[in-house]
Amino acid sequence: MTASDNSRPPASSKGGSERAEHLAGLIMALARREGMKAGDRLIEQRLADALDLSRAPIRLGLKALEAAGLARGEPHRGFVLAKHPTSGAAQPALAAVRRSEQVYTSIAGDVLASRLPADVTEAELMRRYGLSRAELQRLLDRIAAEGWIARLPGYGWRFAETVSNPEAHAKAMAFRAVIEPAAIAQPSFALPQEVIARLRERQLRVFEGELEKMTIGEVFLSGCEFHEEIIRGAGNPFFLESLRRVNSIRRLFAYRSFADRDGMRRHVREHLRLLEVLETRRYAEAAELMAKHLQRPLVAGLS
């Protein structure tokens, strides 16, 4: 149970419909990031792992996609994409995710700029950001899971003090600059060639034009997926869990740093160079490259 489940009234049919549409949008956004095409399989467990959800909500999202004509069930194959995720037909499904990202970005910006009080009520947030209760609950679930808001014992919510501290992002990056090179330097580190090929294909798509079409949230997720796949190569779950925890806090700052598309292109070039070195198993050199990559600010004045 998440922090926002306490004392929550049962979801209305409208709220359930909004949730299904949101889940459908998450699946289509993932399909877009993955470069999937019409006819590709939508495998429940793979989607659940990628979106950090159980299979039940994935099924709900897939059924919503089927109802919208964006997916179809096939014998012995399960669900497959019926439309390309960049097609005009997919845009309504993606619109709900974009709206959620825009509101998330607004809340993050208001917290960092101290435009929101430490303690807030759901009614205040609904009025300020023009949200339905179902939309707000999804956002509060997500923010609570990321660790920068918690439900108060009696009434309302409280933002964590640490995330409004301007040093928080620098400390998060300093921690990453220790653990990510250390993971590559582990004697057990290995990154399969198929993983490297998949990461390179994704990064090239971003570099060769997709970056301009991506929301800030999608850019951030792309970077997180890249670094988490690499740290997974150490074969030590504590490295991966630590990075995911840092990434959940770091996302609060993404709306500032990831809005710099020139900085992001440089970042992607560094990702591609790192993959070249990892492909030839020059792990000591790769660890050094990773350290330099993480120590260089994405935007001037922001670590």
XYZ file of C-alpha atoms in Angstrom:
303
model
C 0.000 0.000 0.000
C 1.327 3.396 -0.922
C 1.214 6.440 1.299
C -1.778 7.836 -0.549
C -3.932 4.721 -0.116
C -4.824 5.601 3.497
C -8.451 6.678 3.922
C -8.937 6.905 0.166
C -12.525 6.612 -1.033
C -13.307 3.880 -3.589
C -12.404 4.851 -7.140
C -15.317 6.040 -9.243
C -16.016 4.542 -12.643
C -14.672 7.771 -14.141
C -11.533 7.443 -12.025
C -11.120 3.835 -13.183
C -11.510 4.916 -16.801
C -8.940 7.693 -16.332
C -6.530 5.194 -14.769
C -6.934 2.772 -17.677
C -6.289 5.582 -20.162
C -3.233 6.688 -18.216
C -1.835 3.141 -18.144
C -2.479 2.829 -21.880
C -0.502 6.045 -22.392
C 2.387 4.737 -20.284
C 2.564 1.598 -22.429
C 2.486 3.595 -25.677
C 5.155 5.989 -24.369
C 7.356 2.996 -23.512
C 6.731 1.484 -26.962
C 7.812 4.798 -28.493
C 11.026 4.916 -26.438
C 11.751 1.300 -27.378
C 11.298 1.993 -31.090
C 8.512 -0.585 -31.408
C 6.458 -0.902 -34.582
C 2.985 -2.116 -35.507
C 2.908 -5.915 -35.166
C 5.450 -6.061 -32.309
C 4.386 -8.062 -29.251
C 3.395 -6.288 -26.042
C 4.662 -8.805 -23.493
C 2.992 -8.304 -20.111
C 5.929 -9.204 -17.879
C 8.400 -7.151 -19.900
C 6.076 -4.143 -19.726
C 5.538 -4.681 -15.985
C 9.293 -4.795 -15.345
C 9.978 -1.712 -17.463
C 7.192 0.347 -15.866
C 7.724 -1.025 -12.334
C 4.122 -2.229 -12.125
C 2.395 -5.534 -11.475
C 0.816 -7.403 -14.364
C -2.762 -6.516 -13.332
C -2.487 -2.797 -14.230
C -0.571 -3.731 -17.387
C -3.548 -5.853 -18.472
C -5.853 -2.936 -17.738
C -3.737 -0.671 -19.942
C -3.556 -3.241 -22.730
C -7.335 -3.620 -22.735
C -7.685 0.167 -22.960
C -5.284 0.155 -25.924
C -7.332 -2.592 -27.554
C -10.538 -0.593 -27.037
C -8.856 2.400 -28.704
C -7.720 0.289 -31.664
C -4.029 0.682 -30.770
C -3.461 -2.976 -29.811
C -5.072 -6.286 -30.684
C -5.062 -9.780 -29.257
C -3.668 -12.565 -31.415
C -3.817 -16.339 -30.799
C -0.671 -17.660 -29.094
C 0.941 -14.189 -29.193
C -1.040 -12.177 -26.689
C -1.331 -8.477 -27.418
C 0.507 -6.820 -30.296
C 0.711 -3.201 -31.379
C -1.896 -2.348 -33.985
C -0.564 1.159 -34.710
C 2.901 2.669 -34.718
C 3.446 4.573 -31.417
C 4.422 7.736 -33.322
C 1.311 7.671 -35.525
C -1.487 10.199 -35.256
C -3.763 7.473 -33.886
C -1.462 7.061 -30.856
C -1.428 10.739 -29.908
C -4.608 10.763 -27.769
C -3.201 7.941 -25.626
C 0.102 9.780 -25.221
C -1.647 13.067 -24.409
C -2.696 11.894 -20.927
C 0.917 11.012 -20.106
C 2.143 14.374 -21.422
C -0.400 16.221 -19.280
C 0.691 14.264 -16.204
C 4.331 15.091 -16.984
C 3.505 18.781 -17.378
C 1.769 18.931 -14.004
C 4.556 16.905 -12.368
C 7.064 19.378 -13.782
C 5.032 22.303 -12.457
C 4.873 20.808 -8.967
C 8.603 20.035 -9.025
C 9.404 23.588 -10.124
C 7.142 25.086 -7.460
C 8.709 22.956 -4.732
C 12.269 23.847 -5.761
C 11.394 27.557 -6.020
C 9.622 27.468 -2.609
C 6.351 28.556 -4.216
C 4.528 25.787 -2.332
C 4.330 25.547 1.478
C 5.844 22.483 3.131
C 2.362 21.261 4.147
C -0.404 21.101 1.528
C -3.898 19.675 1.201
C -5.323 17.730 -1.711
C -7.996 20.393 -2.214
C -5.308 23.086 -2.533
C -3.344 21.043 -5.066
C -6.445 20.231 -7.112
C -7.352 23.921 -7.334
C -3.818 25.122 -8.048
C -3.102 22.645 -10.867
C -6.615 22.082 -12.238
C -6.648 18.351 -11.491
C -9.397 15.838 -10.929
C -9.126 13.786 -7.735
C -8.084 10.704 -9.726
C -5.325 12.646 -11.538
C -4.044 14.091 -8.272
C -4.035 10.706 -6.536
C -1.914 9.223 -9.333
C 0.564 12.068 -9.015
C 0.673 11.825 -5.216
C 1.217 8.057 -5.455
C 4.130 8.631 -7.779
C 5.682 11.480 -5.780
C 5.297 9.544 -2.511
C 6.987 6.508 -4.104
C 9.845 8.764 -5.207
C 10.250 9.890 -1.608
C 9.680 13.642 -1.730
C 6.206 13.844 -0.198
C 4.472 11.932 2.607
C 0.952 11.869 4.002
C 0.557 13.628 7.343
C -0.957 11.535 10.170
C -4.144 13.577 10.348
C -4.737 15.627 7.232
C -2.798 16.742 4.200
C 0.685 16.098 2.855
C 4.205 17.304 3.640
C 7.074 17.793 1.176
C 10.428 16.434 2.345
C 12.889 19.133 3.407
C 15.849 17.505 1.675
C 14.449 17.789 -1.850
C 14.008 21.554 -1.620
C 17.628 21.875 -0.530
C 19.710 23.144 -3.507
C 22.546 20.824 -2.447
C 20.417 17.693 -2.822
C 21.000 17.304 -6.567
C 24.769 17.846 -6.252
C 24.923 15.218 -3.506
C 22.929 12.774 -5.602
C 25.321 13.230 -8.524
C 28.337 12.866 -6.246
C 26.961 9.551 -5.006
C 26.378 8.348 -8.555
C 29.945 9.320 -9.490
C 31.102 6.843 -6.846
C 28.797 3.866 -7.372
C 28.482 3.730 -11.176
C 32.217 3.601 -11.993
C 32.660 1.181 -9.070
C 30.031 -1.129 -10.570
C 31.873 -1.242 -13.914
C 35.130 -1.944 -12.056
C 33.696 -5.053 -10.346
C 35.445 -8.301 -11.338
C 32.038 -9.788 -12.137
C 30.989 -6.958 -14.472
C 29.756 -8.055 -17.891
C 27.397 -6.449 -20.370
C 26.006 -8.787 -23.041
C 26.445 -7.679 -26.642
C 22.690 -7.721 -27.222
C 22.225 -5.246 -24.355
C 24.909 -2.965 -25.808
C 23.279 -3.166 -29.247
C 19.858 -2.313 -27.798
C 21.236 0.637 -25.824
C 23.128 1.948 -28.863
C 20.024 1.733 -31.051
C 18.001 3.714 -28.483
C 20.675 6.367 -28.041
C 21.116 6.792 -31.799
C 17.376 7.305 -32.257
C 17.458 10.031 -29.598
C 20.544 11.669 -31.091
C 19.324 11.531 -34.695
C 16.146 13.515 -34.133
C 13.855 11.961 -31.564
C 15.239 14.213 -28.820
C 13.313 17.165 -30.253
C 10.017 15.249 -29.980
C 10.504 13.931 -26.437
C 9.062 15.440 -23.275
C 11.435 16.251 -20.424
C 10.097 13.201 -18.613
C 10.833 10.941 -21.579
C 14.364 12.334 -21.887
C 14.948 11.686 -18.206
C 13.602 8.127 -18.390
C 15.806 7.406 -21.389
C 18.881 8.440 -19.406
C 17.800 6.459 -16.338
C 17.216 3.315 -18.407
C 20.671 3.675 -19.989
C 22.530 3.980 -16.678
C 20.447 1.317 -14.930
C 21.119 -1.211 -17.705
C 24.850 -0.596 -17.387
C 24.969 -0.833 -13.585
C 22.959 -4.064 -13.842
C 26.066 -5.571 -15.489
C 27.795 -5.744 -12.095
C 25.435 -8.550 -11.113
C 24.945 -6.948 -7.680
C 21.355 -5.867 -6.956
C 22.498 -3.334 -4.345
C 24.123 -1.189 -7.040
C 20.914 -1.150 -9.077
C 18.649 -0.495 -6.093
C 20.856 2.381 -4.935
C 20.871 3.991 -8.377
C 17.097 3.695 -8.705
C 16.634 5.365 -5.337
C 18.906 8.257 -6.330
C 17.181 8.578 -9.701
C 13.780 8.871 -8.028
C 14.970 11.919 -6.071
C 16.998 13.318 -8.978
C 13.933 13.420 -11.182
C 12.692 16.408 -9.192
C 15.476 18.473 -10.759
C 15.093 17.121 -14.286
C 12.823 19.886 -15.520
C 15.766 22.334 -15.233
C 18.713 20.332 -16.512
C 16.949 18.215 -19.142
C 15.406 21.234 -20.826
C 18.887 21.991 -22.252
C 18.764 20.006 -25.495
C 22.333 20.978 -26.516
C 23.597 19.634 -23.202
C 21.581 16.478 -23.756
C 23.116 15.916 -27.202
C 26.572 16.066 -25.625
C 25.336 13.665 -22.961
C 24.115 11.203 -25.603
C 27.422 11.439 -27.488
C 29.173 10.463 -24.250
C 26.766 7.542 -23.854
C 27.651 6.291 -27.339
C 31.378 6.618 -26.652
C 30.957 4.680 -23.409
C 29.190 1.873 -25.278
C 32.118 1.653 -27.734
C 34.508 1.072 -24.853
C 32.221 -1.377 -23.062
C 31.774 -3.359 -26.279
C 35.516 -4.093 -26.379
C 35.510 -4.957 -22.635
C 37.945 -2.165 -21.704
C 36.249 -1.883 -18.346
C 38.909 0.163 -16.545
C 38.690 2.793 -19.277
C 34.885 2.597 -19.211
C 34.870 3.231 -15.447
C 37.004 6.346 -15.966
C 34.720 7.577 -18.750
C 31.676 7.038 -16.545
C 33.261 9.021 -13.712
C 34.026 11.953 -16.037
C 30.552 11.761 -17.552
C 28.896 12.031 -14.136
C 31.199 14.709 -12.759
C 30.566 17.110 -15.657
C 27.476 19.290 -15.149
C 24.774 18.830 -17.779
C 24.043 22.567 -17.581
C 26.436 25.288 -16.468
C 25.873 26.014 -12.800
C 24.022 22.744 -12.157
C 25.937 19.661 -11.025
